[in-house]
């Protein structure tokens, strides 16, 4: 077992001492234009020994030399990297990295007054206006996470508006630490083969228990691979703590730019996805495995090799797209068996195993660990719990991901840029967030369910008992998956829906087959008319794609309570209605049968299991 670091006294994070016109330069409009940068940009000259811990939202452009950030080395280029550094996650430490500085002399023409240290680096920092900090108004637990806490406001130094230099760590600000075993494994993964043979597609599987840093390593591995490949595929099998989508989705994403920030800062529209509808596959393991297998087949047949881009000046590999598979942290019993099946389906070339404690469910059963594999295996040490912010738990992070998805503004999609049946091989990540209005005050889509949908399907424990007359009550205020099925694969409930008076729902219907369907995203059904066939829906999915989703699937995933509130109402009501009369919300203790949360004991065994 690797030794675990302990939380000690506050340690120094930044050795960089900002001094105006010595190592920090505010460029004039003419200097910025001549250099090729935008106005209101700060240029920092960093010595080799300097470290900078930055808190906030900003763009980072390397002008000279190279720097390391979050385990990735960035060299001088025209790319402005978006960095999201909240206190709810370990903040990035920026420092010089060794590289050949003579290769980037002609990229930028810096003003003569900018001091360039031999062996150092020069970077440009610019404030980034995305609106993501507004999520703190929606989910008050995360209010002000991009700003120093009240204990550090006096010591933090402002580099740009919204960008602060943090000098020391404390209980609210913890640094990103790259363990030595991670560094060794990442270097081995990104090293190209020595032979002159064509590059073969690689599959990198990351596994480990929950709260061990597994997802953080998978994100770091993704960023490392993007320094060598133009695009990387990312298969998310952890439906509880997803990286690019809300929980409940098994999703395959195409990533073409590094992601520097926690999951809620880069919600994305997946290339392909399947809706499990829960934060654990415990209730539908067969459907979960079928979804994973279908996405792996999609990767092998549609993604892993592409036409080389000979006209691009990008020196990275363009005709091969590797795959990163992030497995779930459920490593006991059924979870261990599901993870073993995923490893078998993926046919990994590299296997990264984060070693956790037995209390967290690791190691898994010996029979699973002894499964023969041809993959290169790497053993990684777990991140110590002392290096994670204890103020924000997994449920908080999951709820924030859901709310970030519904408040996000995604790139516009047209029928030309999103052709049927395949999506483009490019990243579809949100660039801005609109949080000036709560979800209850947004203009929704109005859909006629008698014409828009062929099926309504409920999945999850107990949903098979919902009778058709109650389906409208179940869907009111629910989160649903928007599913597109191949023509002829799913029979509609009504052959002639024009005269239908009830939603197209049949009890105990199986979810769509993953091999012939895809979930394009989630929607919030805000209201269903009791007197007509109309419903109001909120979704970031574009109308072009929404029109093709003829099936809606309701699972166990629910809208967080913070998404139901109106943060603009000074009287703590919702949309002008006093809080005591707001439907679906109750303040105080519940009363009556079913008012308390049901407790399920899963540690009881049948006689045959003893």
Short mmCIF file of C-alpha atoms in Angstrom, two decimals, residues 125 369 604:
data_model
loop_
_atom_site.label_atom_id
_atom_site.label_comp_id
_atom_site.label_asym_id
_atom_site.label_seq_id
_atom_site.Cartn_x
_atom_site.Cartn_y
_atom_site.Cartn_z
CA UNK A 125 -3.71 35.55 -18.54
CA UNK A 369 -8.08 -9.76 -10.44
CA UNK A 604 -29.71 -9.57 3.87
#
